[in-house]
């Protein structure tokens, strides 16, 4: 009786073939055809599976099990994303998000326009969890104001992108902020607390630089027509009150108190529903509809309608489906040894904590540059380096922080990346024009690497051991 052969592990050449195939398929589909990344990623998953079966001797059942295991590791993130959709819907219905935007818009002043732009975009992005929505709505309005002031368009767009990504990274409503810890094996709130150490210093430096750049425009008259139109549209359709800041404040307190993410965010949904009834006169049916299908607004002013017509459980399905497909691809790459083949090659040059974190950040940027999709830039390096961080005793939240610092944060700087394409198409400014002024996106990766080599804020898994010396 013949014994079944043990499957072989992929070599570096086979792994690079699959990665190259993925890059080509994504480039053709995303850049040349303008398609979504879902089907191209499925095609790349099929290619990886065929190599695993035909060349390496794996059974389909092995690969299927690997995909299911990969998905199971991120199920908490998927559940959180579903709840987040409901949070967004109820927070808009309640007037919480509109109030944050309303008050944020009123801090504009010509002398601090770039600073105010970054702050406003950060407020909107924290409240919505979406850098794209922020740039595509408030960002457009601020861009018009900046042009009217005579401020270079690249500076304005850079401030918009920086603010949008700052809020996105620190908001528990962000999809990538949930995906990164799922890939690294960290919890959502541990991840956010860890990112505070890198993102806030980078944002403070960015604000200082925007203040220096914008000081030359002090004293110029602000054309506030666009802003006033937004304020009127929001004020006419919602009751605006500082009391509506309570739901996000409660969620922030929950982050500090280390309450598990799902109960904490569900409390945000409940509070959103209660405040919607109290302040906006919403019925129970209105709350349920907003939680399920999102909020829809028709004020007649397109910018505000686009900003506030979103959220809901259904609104997260596009993102969730892409995450599941990416996890299937990553599961096959891990099972067949392709990730390890690439990781082993890179790790030859990463001996200590500093060089490992630098390798993580640069790998995320490289995947962003080559594959053109920020989700893939989190999934592939996350699966590639997860075991190495564990072996070195480095807390998984440090890996998740590095994934965001090299992956999510740099995606908008690349013209053929989905994020760069979106910003380019929405703002009408080429990424190479605003990239020199997107200070947060440039500084955050550097801060992550510097922390790695100095050992500052780099925690061990048990929180007690000394961090190994960075090399």
GROMACS .gro file of C-alpha atoms in nm:
model
  471
    1UNK     CA    1   0.000   0.000   0.000
    2UNK     CA    2   0.145   0.336  -0.106
    3UNK     CA    3   0.188   0.602   0.158
    4UNK     CA    4   0.065   0.950   0.075
    5UNK     CA    5   0.348   1.195   0.017
    6UNK     CA    6   0.398   1.483   0.254
    7UNK     CA    7   0.331   1.816   0.077
    8UNK     CA    8   0.636   2.028   0.000
    9UNK     CA    9   0.679   2.383   0.121
   10UNK     CA   10   0.705   2.661  -0.135
   11UNK     CA   11   1.044   2.806  -0.221
   12UNK     CA   12   1.122   3.175  -0.266
   13UNK     CA   13   1.077   3.159  -0.643
   14UNK     CA   14   0.726   3.013  -0.619
   15UNK     CA   15   0.629   3.265  -0.353
   16UNK     CA   16   0.755   3.558  -0.560
   17UNK     CA   17   0.567   3.424  -0.865
   18UNK     CA   18   0.237   3.432  -0.675
   19UNK     CA   19   0.306   3.779  -0.534
   20UNK     CA   20   0.404   3.905  -0.880
   21UNK     CA   21   0.089   3.752  -1.029
   22UNK     CA   22  -0.116   3.925  -0.761
   23UNK     CA   23   0.048   4.258  -0.834
   24UNK     CA   24  -0.012   4.227  -1.208
   25UNK     CA   25  -0.377   4.124  -1.170
   26UNK     CA   26  -0.445   4.404  -0.922
   27UNK     CA   27  -0.268   4.663  -1.134
   28UNK     CA   28  -0.462   4.569  -1.446
   29UNK     CA   29  -0.792   4.553  -1.259
   30UNK     CA   30  -0.762   4.853  -1.027
   31UNK     CA   31  -0.557   5.097  -1.230
   32UNK     CA   32  -0.640   5.012  -1.591
   33UNK     CA   33  -0.998   4.887  -1.554
   34UNK     CA   34  -1.111   5.074  -1.243
   35UNK     CA   35  -1.251   4.756  -1.086
   36UNK     CA   36  -1.285   4.673  -0.717
   37UNK     CA   37  -1.012   4.448  -0.571
   38UNK     CA   38  -1.242   4.159  -0.474
   39UNK     CA   39  -1.245   3.949  -0.793
   40UNK     CA   40  -0.876   4.012  -0.878
   41UNK     CA   41  -0.786   3.890  -0.533
   42UNK     CA   42  -1.002   3.581  -0.583
   43UNK     CA   43  -0.813   3.513  -0.909
   44UNK     CA   44  -0.481   3.543  -0.726
   45UNK     CA   45  -0.614   3.310  -0.455
   46UNK     CA   46  -0.700   3.053  -0.723
   47UNK     CA   47  -0.348   3.084  -0.868
   48UNK     CA   48  -0.191   3.032  -0.526
   49UNK     CA   49  -0.417   2.732  -0.466
   50UNK     CA   50  -0.327   2.573  -0.800
   51UNK     CA   51   0.044   2.600  -0.724
   52UNK     CA   52  -0.020   2.451  -0.382
   53UNK     CA   53  -0.207   2.153  -0.530
   54UNK     CA   54  -0.018   2.092  -0.856
   55UNK     CA   55   0.338   2.183  -0.766
   56UNK     CA   56   0.353   2.130  -0.390
   57UNK     CA   57   0.120   1.834  -0.344
   58UNK     CA   58  -0.137   1.985  -0.109
   59UNK     CA   59  -0.495   1.855  -0.108
   60UNK     CA   60  -0.786   2.092  -0.160
   61UNK     CA   61  -0.912   2.001   0.187
   62UNK     CA   62  -0.582   2.125   0.332
   63UNK     CA   63  -0.613   2.461   0.161
   64UNK     CA   64  -0.980   2.495   0.246
   65UNK     CA   65  -0.905   2.429   0.611
   66UNK     CA   66  -0.628   2.690   0.598
   67UNK     CA   67  -0.866   2.950   0.456
   68UNK     CA   68  -1.126   2.877   0.722
   69UNK     CA   69  -0.865   2.898   0.998
   70UNK     CA   70  -0.741   3.226   0.858
   71UNK     CA   71  -1.093   3.369   0.855
   72UNK     CA   72  -1.163   3.244   1.207
   73UNK     CA   73  -0.867   3.442   1.338
   74UNK     CA   74  -1.032   3.765   1.220
   75UNK     CA   75  -1.391   3.688   1.313
   76UNK     CA   76  -1.380   3.926   1.609
   77UNK     CA   77  -1.280   4.206   1.373
   78UNK     CA   78  -1.564   4.110   1.136
   79UNK     CA   79  -1.816   4.117   1.422
   80UNK     CA   80  -1.680   4.451   1.538
   81UNK     CA   81  -1.711   4.594   1.188
   82UNK     CA   82  -2.074   4.486   1.174
   83UNK     CA   83  -2.141   4.665   1.503
   84UNK     CA   84  -1.944   4.969   1.384
   85UNK     CA   85  -2.178   5.004   1.087
   86UNK     CA   86  -2.467   5.029   1.332
   87UNK     CA   87  -2.274   5.276   1.550
   88UNK     CA   88  -2.219   5.508   1.254
   89UNK     CA   89  -2.583   5.490   1.147
   90UNK     CA   90  -2.722   5.567   1.493
   91UNK     CA   91  -2.463   5.836   1.568
   92UNK     CA   92  -2.559   6.023   1.252
   93UNK     CA   93  -2.930   5.981   1.325
   94UNK     CA   94  -2.880   6.108   1.679
   95UNK     CA   95  -2.697   6.420   1.563
   96UNK     CA   96  -2.368   6.318   1.726
   97UNK     CA   97  -2.168   6.314   1.403
   98UNK     CA   98  -2.342   6.626   1.263
   99UNK     CA   99  -2.271   6.813   1.590
  100UNK     CA  100  -1.903   6.723   1.579
  101UNK     CA  101  -1.879   6.845   1.222
  102UNK     CA  102  -2.085   7.158   1.294
  103UNK     CA  103  -1.868   7.275   1.582
  104UNK     CA  104  -1.549   7.169   1.409
  105UNK     CA  105  -1.621   7.381   1.104
  106UNK     CA  106  -1.651   7.693   1.317
  107UNK     CA  107  -1.289   7.701   1.432
  108UNK     CA  108  -1.169   7.820   1.089
  109UNK     CA  109  -0.949   8.130   1.079
  110UNK     CA  110  -0.730   8.252   0.789
  111UNK     CA  111  -0.410   8.264   0.992
  112UNK     CA  112  -0.442   7.904   1.107
  113UNK     CA  113  -0.626   7.763   0.806
  114UNK     CA  114  -0.392   7.468   0.746
  115UNK     CA  115  -0.388   7.384   1.116
  116UNK     CA  116  -0.767   7.413   1.133
  117UNK     CA  117  -0.804   7.199   0.820
  118UNK     CA  118  -0.601   6.916   0.973
  119UNK     CA  119  -0.793   6.942   1.302
  120UNK     CA  120  -1.136   6.955   1.137
  121UNK     CA  121  -1.059   6.655   0.921
  122UNK     CA  122  -0.928   6.464   1.222
  123UNK     CA  123  -1.249   6.537   1.416
  124UNK     CA  124  -1.471   6.426   1.128
  125UNK     CA  125  -1.259   6.117   1.066
  126UNK     CA  126  -1.262   6.014   1.432
  127UNK     CA  127  -1.640   6.051   1.438
  128UNK     CA  128  -1.696   5.852   1.118
  129UNK     CA  129  -1.396   5.616   1.117
  130UNK     CA  130  -1.339   5.689   0.747
  131UNK     CA  131  -1.059   5.889   0.587
  132UNK     CA  132  -1.227   5.851   0.247
  133UNK     CA  133  -1.558   5.998   0.363
  134UNK     CA  134  -1.376   6.285   0.534
  135UNK     CA  135  -1.172   6.375   0.226
  136UNK     CA  136  -1.467   6.332  -0.009
  137UNK     CA  137  -1.696   6.566   0.182
  138UNK     CA  138  -1.547   6.815   0.428
  139UNK     CA  139  -1.217   6.784   0.243
  140UNK     CA  140  -1.370   6.912  -0.080
  141UNK     CA  141  -1.523   7.212   0.100
  142UNK     CA  142  -1.196   7.296   0.272
  143UNK     CA  143  -1.005   7.263  -0.054
  144UNK     CA  144  -1.230   7.523  -0.213
  145UNK     CA  145  -1.181   7.760   0.081
  146UNK     CA  146  -0.804   7.714   0.066
  147UNK     CA  147  -0.794   7.791  -0.304
  148UNK     CA  148  -0.995   8.107  -0.237
  149UNK     CA  149  -0.735   8.214   0.020
  150UNK     CA  150  -0.455   8.163  -0.230
  151UNK     CA  151  -0.296   7.880  -0.032
  152UNK     CA  152  -0.114   7.630  -0.259
  153UNK     CA  153  -0.343   7.340  -0.341
  154UNK     CA  154  -0.081   7.081  -0.246
  155UNK     CA  155  -0.057   7.220   0.107
  156UNK     CA  156  -0.434   7.217   0.154
  157UNK     CA  157  -0.470   6.864   0.019
  158UNK     CA  158  -0.179   6.747   0.235
  159UNK     CA  159  -0.344   6.888   0.548
  160UNK     CA  160  -0.674   6.722   0.452
  161UNK     CA  161  -0.508   6.383   0.403
  162UNK     CA  162  -0.308   6.412   0.727
  163UNK     CA  163  -0.612   6.502   0.934
  164UNK     CA  164  -0.825   6.235   0.771
  165UNK     CA  165  -0.572   5.961   0.842
  166UNK     CA  166  -0.506   6.077   1.197
  167UNK     CA  167  -0.871   6.037   1.285
  168UNK     CA  168  -0.899   5.715   1.091
  169UNK     CA  169  -0.611   5.557   1.283
  170UNK     CA  170  -0.741   5.645   1.631
  171UNK     CA  171  -1.108   5.572   1.567
  172UNK     CA  172  -1.247   5.232   1.675
  173UNK     CA  173  -1.493   5.279   1.387
  174UNK     CA  174  -1.219   5.240   1.124
  175UNK     CA  175  -1.204   4.914   0.929
  176UNK     CA  176  -0.823   4.910   0.902
  177UNK     CA  177  -0.792   4.992   1.272
  178UNK     CA  178  -0.983   4.670   1.333
  179UNK     CA  179  -0.808   4.465   1.065
  180UNK     CA  180  -0.451   4.538   1.179
  181UNK     CA  181  -0.485   4.395   1.533
  182UNK     CA  182  -0.676   4.098   1.391
  183UNK     CA  183  -0.375   4.019   1.170
  184UNK     CA  184  -0.126   4.071   1.453
  185UNK     CA  185  -0.317   3.889   1.728
  186UNK     CA  186  -0.377   4.203   1.936
  187UNK     CA  187  -0.699   4.345   2.075
  188UNK     CA  188  -0.863   4.653   1.924
  189UNK     CA  189  -0.820   4.879   2.225
  190UNK     CA  190  -0.463   4.763   2.295
  191UNK     CA  191  -0.389   4.852   1.934
  192UNK     CA  192  -0.542   5.200   1.963
  193UNK     CA  193  -0.362   5.274   2.289
  194UNK     CA  194  -0.035   5.164   2.133
  195UNK     CA  195  -0.088   5.381   1.824
  196UNK     CA  196  -0.140   5.686   2.044
  197UNK     CA  197   0.235   5.681   2.117
  198UNK     CA  198   0.326   5.709   1.749
  199UNK     CA  199   0.031   5.891   1.592
  200UNK     CA  200  -0.012   6.179   1.837
  201UNK     CA  201   0.357   6.287   1.832
  202UNK     CA  202   0.351   6.268   1.452
  203UNK     CA  203   0.031   6.475   1.446
  204UNK     CA  204   0.175   6.738   1.683
  205UNK     CA  205   0.481   6.775   1.461
  206UNK     CA  206   0.251   6.799   1.159
  207UNK     CA  207   0.040   7.071   1.323
  208UNK     CA  208   0.356   7.272   1.401
  209UNK     CA  209   0.468   7.244   1.040
  210UNK     CA  210   0.123   7.348   0.913
  211UNK     CA  211   0.134   7.644   1.151
  212UNK     CA  212   0.469   7.754   1.008
  213UNK     CA  213   0.350   7.712   0.649
  214UNK     CA  214   0.018   7.882   0.712
  215UNK     CA  215   0.148   8.181   0.909
  216UNK     CA  216   0.218   8.371   0.586
  217UNK     CA  217  -0.156   8.374   0.513
  218UNK     CA  218  -0.256   8.542   0.841
  219UNK     CA  219  -0.474   8.848   0.793
  220UNK     CA  220  -0.630   8.739   0.466
  221UNK     CA  221  -1.009   8.744   0.448
  222UNK     CA  222  -1.182   8.406   0.471
  223UNK     CA  223  -1.444   8.329   0.208
  224UNK     CA  224  -1.679   8.134   0.430
  225UNK     CA  225  -1.967   8.087   0.184
  226UNK     CA  226  -1.906   7.714   0.142
  227UNK     CA  227  -1.871   7.661   0.516
  228UNK     CA  228  -2.186   7.860   0.591
  229UNK     CA  229  -2.383   7.649   0.344
  230UNK     CA  230  -2.269   7.336   0.524
  231UNK     CA  231  -2.354   7.481   0.865
  232UNK     CA  232  -2.701   7.580   0.743
  233UNK     CA  233  -2.770   7.239   0.590
  234UNK     CA  234  -2.664   7.062   0.910
  235UNK     CA  235  -2.841   7.305   1.143
  236UNK     CA  236  -3.166   7.291   0.945
  237UNK     CA  237  -3.183   6.912   0.962
  238UNK     CA  238  -3.050   6.831   1.310
  239UNK     CA  239  -3.078   6.964   1.659
  240UNK     CA  240  -2.717   7.054   1.740
  241UNK     CA  241  -2.595   7.038   2.099
  242UNK     CA  242  -2.269   6.980   2.290
  243UNK     CA  243  -2.463   6.713   2.481
  244UNK     CA  244  -2.442   6.497   2.170
  245UNK     CA  245  -2.069   6.454   2.234
  246UNK     CA  246  -2.159   6.215   2.517
  247UNK     CA  247  -2.171   5.894   2.305
  248UNK     CA  248  -1.814   5.932   2.169
  249UNK     CA  249  -1.691   6.041   2.511
  250UNK     CA  250  -1.840   5.724   2.660
  251UNK     CA  251  -1.663   5.513   2.397
  252UNK     CA  252  -1.334   5.691   2.476
  253UNK     CA  253  -1.382   5.616   2.846
  254UNK     CA  254  -1.450   5.254   2.754
  255UNK     CA  255  -1.117   5.245   2.567
  256UNK     CA  256  -0.939   5.375   2.876
  257UNK     CA  257  -1.118   5.129   3.107
  258UNK     CA  258  -1.025   4.832   2.882
  259UNK     CA  259  -1.383   4.713   2.836
  260UNK     CA  260  -1.399   4.448   2.557
  261UNK     CA  261  -1.460   4.601   2.216
  262UNK     CA  262  -1.794   4.440   2.127
  263UNK     CA  263  -1.980   4.535   2.449
  264UNK     CA  264  -1.823   4.878   2.439
  265UNK     CA  265  -1.928   4.951   2.083
  266UNK     CA  266  -2.273   4.803   2.138
  267UNK     CA  267  -2.316   5.054   2.418
  268UNK     CA  268  -2.238   5.320   2.160
  269UNK     CA  269  -2.522   5.188   1.942
  270UNK     CA  270  -2.764   5.195   2.236
  271UNK     CA  271  -2.659   5.547   2.335
  272UNK     CA  272  -2.691   5.659   1.974
  273UNK     CA  273  -3.047   5.527   1.964
  274UNK     CA  274  -3.140   5.690   2.294
  275UNK     CA  275  -2.995   6.027   2.193
  276UNK     CA  276  -3.166   6.002   1.854
  277UNK     CA  277  -3.501   5.969   2.031
  278UNK     CA  278  -3.430   6.248   2.280
  279UNK     CA  279  -3.270   6.509   2.055
  280UNK     CA  280  -3.402   6.429   1.705
  281UNK     CA  281  -3.741   6.277   1.790
  282UNK     CA  282  -3.654   5.950   1.618
  283UNK     CA  283  -3.884   5.652   1.660
  284UNK     CA  284  -3.771   5.299   1.744
  285UNK     CA  285  -3.825   5.209   1.378
  286UNK     CA  286  -3.597   5.496   1.270
  287UNK     CA  287  -3.323   5.375   1.504
  288UNK     CA  288  -3.348   5.015   1.383
  289UNK     CA  289  -3.342   5.126   1.019
  290UNK     CA  290  -3.035   5.346   1.076
  291UNK     CA  291  -2.857   5.063   1.259
  292UNK     CA  292  -2.934   4.817   0.978
  293UNK     CA  293  -2.931   5.018   0.655
  294UNK     CA  294  -2.754   5.337   0.762
  295UNK     CA  295  -2.872   5.697   0.763
  296UNK     CA  296  -2.993   5.867   0.447
  297UNK     CA  297  -3.017   6.244   0.411
  298UNK     CA  298  -3.167   6.464   0.140
  299UNK     CA  299  -3.110   6.827   0.235
  300UNK     CA  300  -3.055   6.944  -0.120
  301UNK     CA  301  -2.690   7.023  -0.047
  302UNK     CA  302  -2.483   6.745  -0.202
  303UNK     CA  303  -2.173   6.780   0.014
  304UNK     CA  304  -2.363   6.736   0.340
  305UNK     CA  305  -2.590   6.467   0.197
  306UNK     CA  306  -2.287   6.267   0.083
  307UNK     CA  307  -2.115   6.312   0.420
  308UNK     CA  308  -2.408   6.202   0.632
  309UNK     CA  309  -2.573   5.935   0.414
  310UNK     CA  310  -2.381   5.630   0.529
  311UNK     CA  311  -2.335   5.367   0.799
  312UNK     CA  312  -2.546   5.069   0.892
  313UNK     CA  313  -2.483   4.696   0.907
  314UNK     CA  314  -2.526   4.665   0.532
  315UNK     CA  315  -2.276   4.945   0.472
  316UNK     CA  316  -1.993   4.729   0.609
  317UNK     CA  317  -2.049   4.431   0.382
  318UNK     CA  318  -1.820   4.559   0.103
  319UNK     CA  319  -1.531   4.590   0.346
  320UNK     CA  320  -1.607   4.262   0.522
  321UNK     CA  321  -1.623   4.068   0.195
  322UNK     CA  322  -1.286   4.208   0.087
  323UNK     CA  323  -1.133   4.118   0.423
  324UNK     CA  324  -1.263   3.761   0.399
  325UNK     CA  325  -1.120   3.718   0.049
  326UNK     CA  326  -0.785   3.866   0.154
  327UNK     CA  327  -0.777   3.629   0.451
  328UNK     CA  328  -0.837   3.333   0.219
  329UNK     CA  329  -0.542   3.444   0.007
  330UNK     CA  330  -0.326   3.489   0.316
  331UNK     CA  331  -0.434   3.150   0.453
  332UNK     CA  332  -0.317   2.968   0.139
  333UNK     CA  333   0.011   3.161   0.132
  334UNK     CA  334   0.073   3.066   0.492
  335UNK     CA  335  -0.028   2.700   0.456
  336UNK     CA  336   0.190   2.645   0.149
  337UNK     CA  337   0.488   2.814   0.312
  338UNK     CA  338   0.501   3.105   0.069
  339UNK     CA  339   0.481   3.367   0.342
  340UNK     CA  340   0.754   3.195   0.537
  341UNK     CA  341   0.977   3.174   0.229
  342UNK     CA  342   0.952   3.549   0.177
  343UNK     CA  343   0.970   3.622   0.549
  344UNK     CA  344   1.279   3.406   0.599
  345UNK     CA  345   1.453   3.593   0.317
  346UNK     CA  346   1.372   3.933   0.464
  347UNK     CA  347   1.448   3.824   0.819
  348UNK     CA  348   1.805   3.749   0.720
  349UNK     CA  349   1.851   4.124   0.739
  350UNK     CA  350   1.638   4.182   1.052
  351UNK     CA  351   1.822   4.055   1.357
  352UNK     CA  352   1.701   4.282   1.637
  353UNK     CA  353   1.387   4.465   1.743
  354UNK     CA  354   1.471   4.783   1.556
  355UNK     CA  355   1.553   4.615   1.227
  356UNK     CA  356   1.246   4.388   1.259
  357UNK     CA  357   1.011   4.684   1.302
  358UNK     CA  358   1.187   4.868   1.018
  359UNK     CA  359   1.146   4.559   0.798
  360UNK     CA  360   0.775   4.543   0.889
  361UNK     CA  361   0.713   4.909   0.805
  362UNK     CA  362   0.908   4.891   0.478
  363UNK     CA  363   0.740   4.564   0.377
  364UNK     CA  364   0.397   4.719   0.431
  365UNK     CA  365   0.496   5.017   0.218
  366UNK     CA  366   0.636   4.786  -0.050
  367UNK     CA  367   0.313   4.584  -0.065
  368UNK     CA  368   0.119   4.911  -0.085
  369UNK     CA  369   0.346   5.023  -0.368
  370UNK     CA  370   0.338   4.696  -0.559
  371UNK     CA  371  -0.009   4.556  -0.489
  372UNK     CA  372  -0.192   4.887  -0.470
  373UNK     CA  373  -0.430   4.795  -0.185
  374UNK     CA  374  -0.401   4.887   0.183
  375UNK     CA  375  -0.590   4.581   0.307
  376UNK     CA  376  -0.335   4.352   0.142
  377UNK     CA  377  -0.058   4.567   0.290
  378UNK     CA  378  -0.195   4.474   0.634
  379UNK     CA  379  -0.287   4.109   0.572
  380UNK     CA  380   0.029   3.981   0.403
  381UNK     CA  381   0.295   4.141   0.629
  382UNK     CA  382   0.077   4.073   0.932
  383UNK     CA  383   0.070   3.703   0.860
  384UNK     CA  384   0.434   3.708   0.751
  385UNK     CA  385   0.579   3.857   1.070
  386UNK     CA  386   0.333   3.744   1.336
  387UNK     CA  387   0.528   3.436   1.443
  388UNK     CA  388   0.859   3.624   1.446
  389UNK     CA  389   0.725   3.889   1.683
  390UNK     CA  390   0.591   3.610   1.903
  391UNK     CA  391   0.926   3.428   1.901
  392UNK     CA  392   1.107   3.747   2.000
  393UNK     CA  393   0.855   3.810   2.279
  394UNK     CA  394   0.738   4.142   2.134
  395UNK     CA  395   0.378   4.231   2.216
  396UNK     CA  396   0.147   4.183   1.917
  397UNK     CA  397   0.019   4.540   1.952
  398UNK     CA  398   0.365   4.657   1.843
  399UNK     CA  399   0.324   4.456   1.523
  400UNK     CA  400  -0.027   4.591   1.464
  401UNK     CA  401   0.104   4.944   1.521
  402UNK     CA  402   0.384   4.889   1.270
  403UNK     CA  403   0.137   4.747   1.017
  404UNK     CA  404  -0.070   5.065   1.033
  405UNK     CA  405   0.241   5.285   1.043
  406UNK     CA  406   0.378   5.133   0.725
  407UNK     CA  407   0.062   5.012   0.552
  408UNK     CA  408  -0.253   5.216   0.608
  409UNK     CA  409  -0.080   5.548   0.666
  410UNK     CA  410   0.128   5.539   0.342
  411UNK     CA  411  -0.145   5.411   0.110
  412UNK     CA  412  -0.267   5.760   0.015
  413UNK     CA  413   0.081   5.861  -0.104
  414UNK     CA  414   0.087   5.613  -0.394
  415UNK     CA  415  -0.101   5.720  -0.711
  416UNK     CA  416  -0.197   5.367  -0.818
  417UNK     CA  417  -0.297   5.250  -0.472
  418UNK     CA  418  -0.674   5.245  -0.420
  419UNK     CA  419  -0.639   5.514  -0.151
  420UNK     CA  420  -0.415   5.733  -0.365
  421UNK     CA  421  -0.652   5.691  -0.659
  422UNK     CA  422  -0.946   5.790  -0.440
  423UNK     CA  423  -0.776   6.100  -0.300
  424UNK     CA  424  -0.655   6.200  -0.646
  425UNK     CA  425  -0.998   6.159  -0.801
  426UNK     CA  426  -1.183   6.325  -0.511
  427UNK     CA  427  -0.959   6.623  -0.442
  428UNK     CA  428  -0.832   6.662  -0.799
  429UNK     CA  429  -0.475   6.680  -0.668
  430UNK     CA  430  -0.209   6.430  -0.774
  431UNK     CA  431  -0.063   6.236  -0.479
  432UNK     CA  432   0.287   6.345  -0.577
  433UNK     CA  433   0.169   6.707  -0.538
  434UNK     CA  434   0.022   6.670  -0.189
  435UNK     CA  435   0.258   6.397  -0.062
  436UNK     CA  436   0.532   6.644   0.046
  437UNK     CA  437   0.271   6.817   0.266
  438UNK     CA  438   0.094   6.508   0.403
  439UNK     CA  439   0.319   6.535   0.706
  440UNK     CA  440   0.142   6.280   0.926
  441UNK     CA  441   0.165   6.016   0.655
  442UNK     CA  442   0.538   6.083   0.611
  443UNK     CA  443   0.633   6.117   0.978
  444UNK     CA  444   0.441   5.825   1.132
  445UNK     CA  445   0.645   5.548   0.962
  446UNK     CA  446   0.965   5.721   1.074
  447UNK     CA  447   0.841   5.745   1.434
  448UNK     CA  448   0.764   5.371   1.432
  449UNK     CA  449   1.114   5.287   1.312
  450UNK     CA  450   1.283   5.526   1.557
  451UNK     CA  451   1.089   5.370   1.846
  452UNK     CA  452   1.203   5.028   1.729
  453UNK     CA  453   1.571   5.117   1.737
  454UNK     CA  454   1.551   5.309   2.066
  455UNK     CA  455   1.328   5.050   2.235
  456UNK     CA  456   1.093   5.320   2.362
  457UNK     CA  457   0.730   5.200   2.410
  458UNK     CA  458   0.829   4.854   2.274
  459UNK     CA  459   0.662   4.611   2.514
  460UNK     CA  460   0.723   4.245   2.578
  461UNK     CA  461   0.432   4.004   2.571
  462UNK     CA  462   0.417   3.973   2.950
  463UNK     CA  463   0.493   4.338   3.008
  464UNK     CA  464   0.775   4.255   3.252
  465UNK     CA  465   1.073   4.136   3.051
  466UNK     CA  466   1.337   4.375   2.928
  467UNK     CA  467   1.312   4.466   2.564
  468UNK     CA  468   1.598   4.317   2.370
  469UNK     CA  469   1.858   4.560   2.244
  470UNK     CA  470   1.768   4.709   1.907
  471UNK     CA  471   2.008   4.656   1.623
   0.00000   0.00000   0.00000
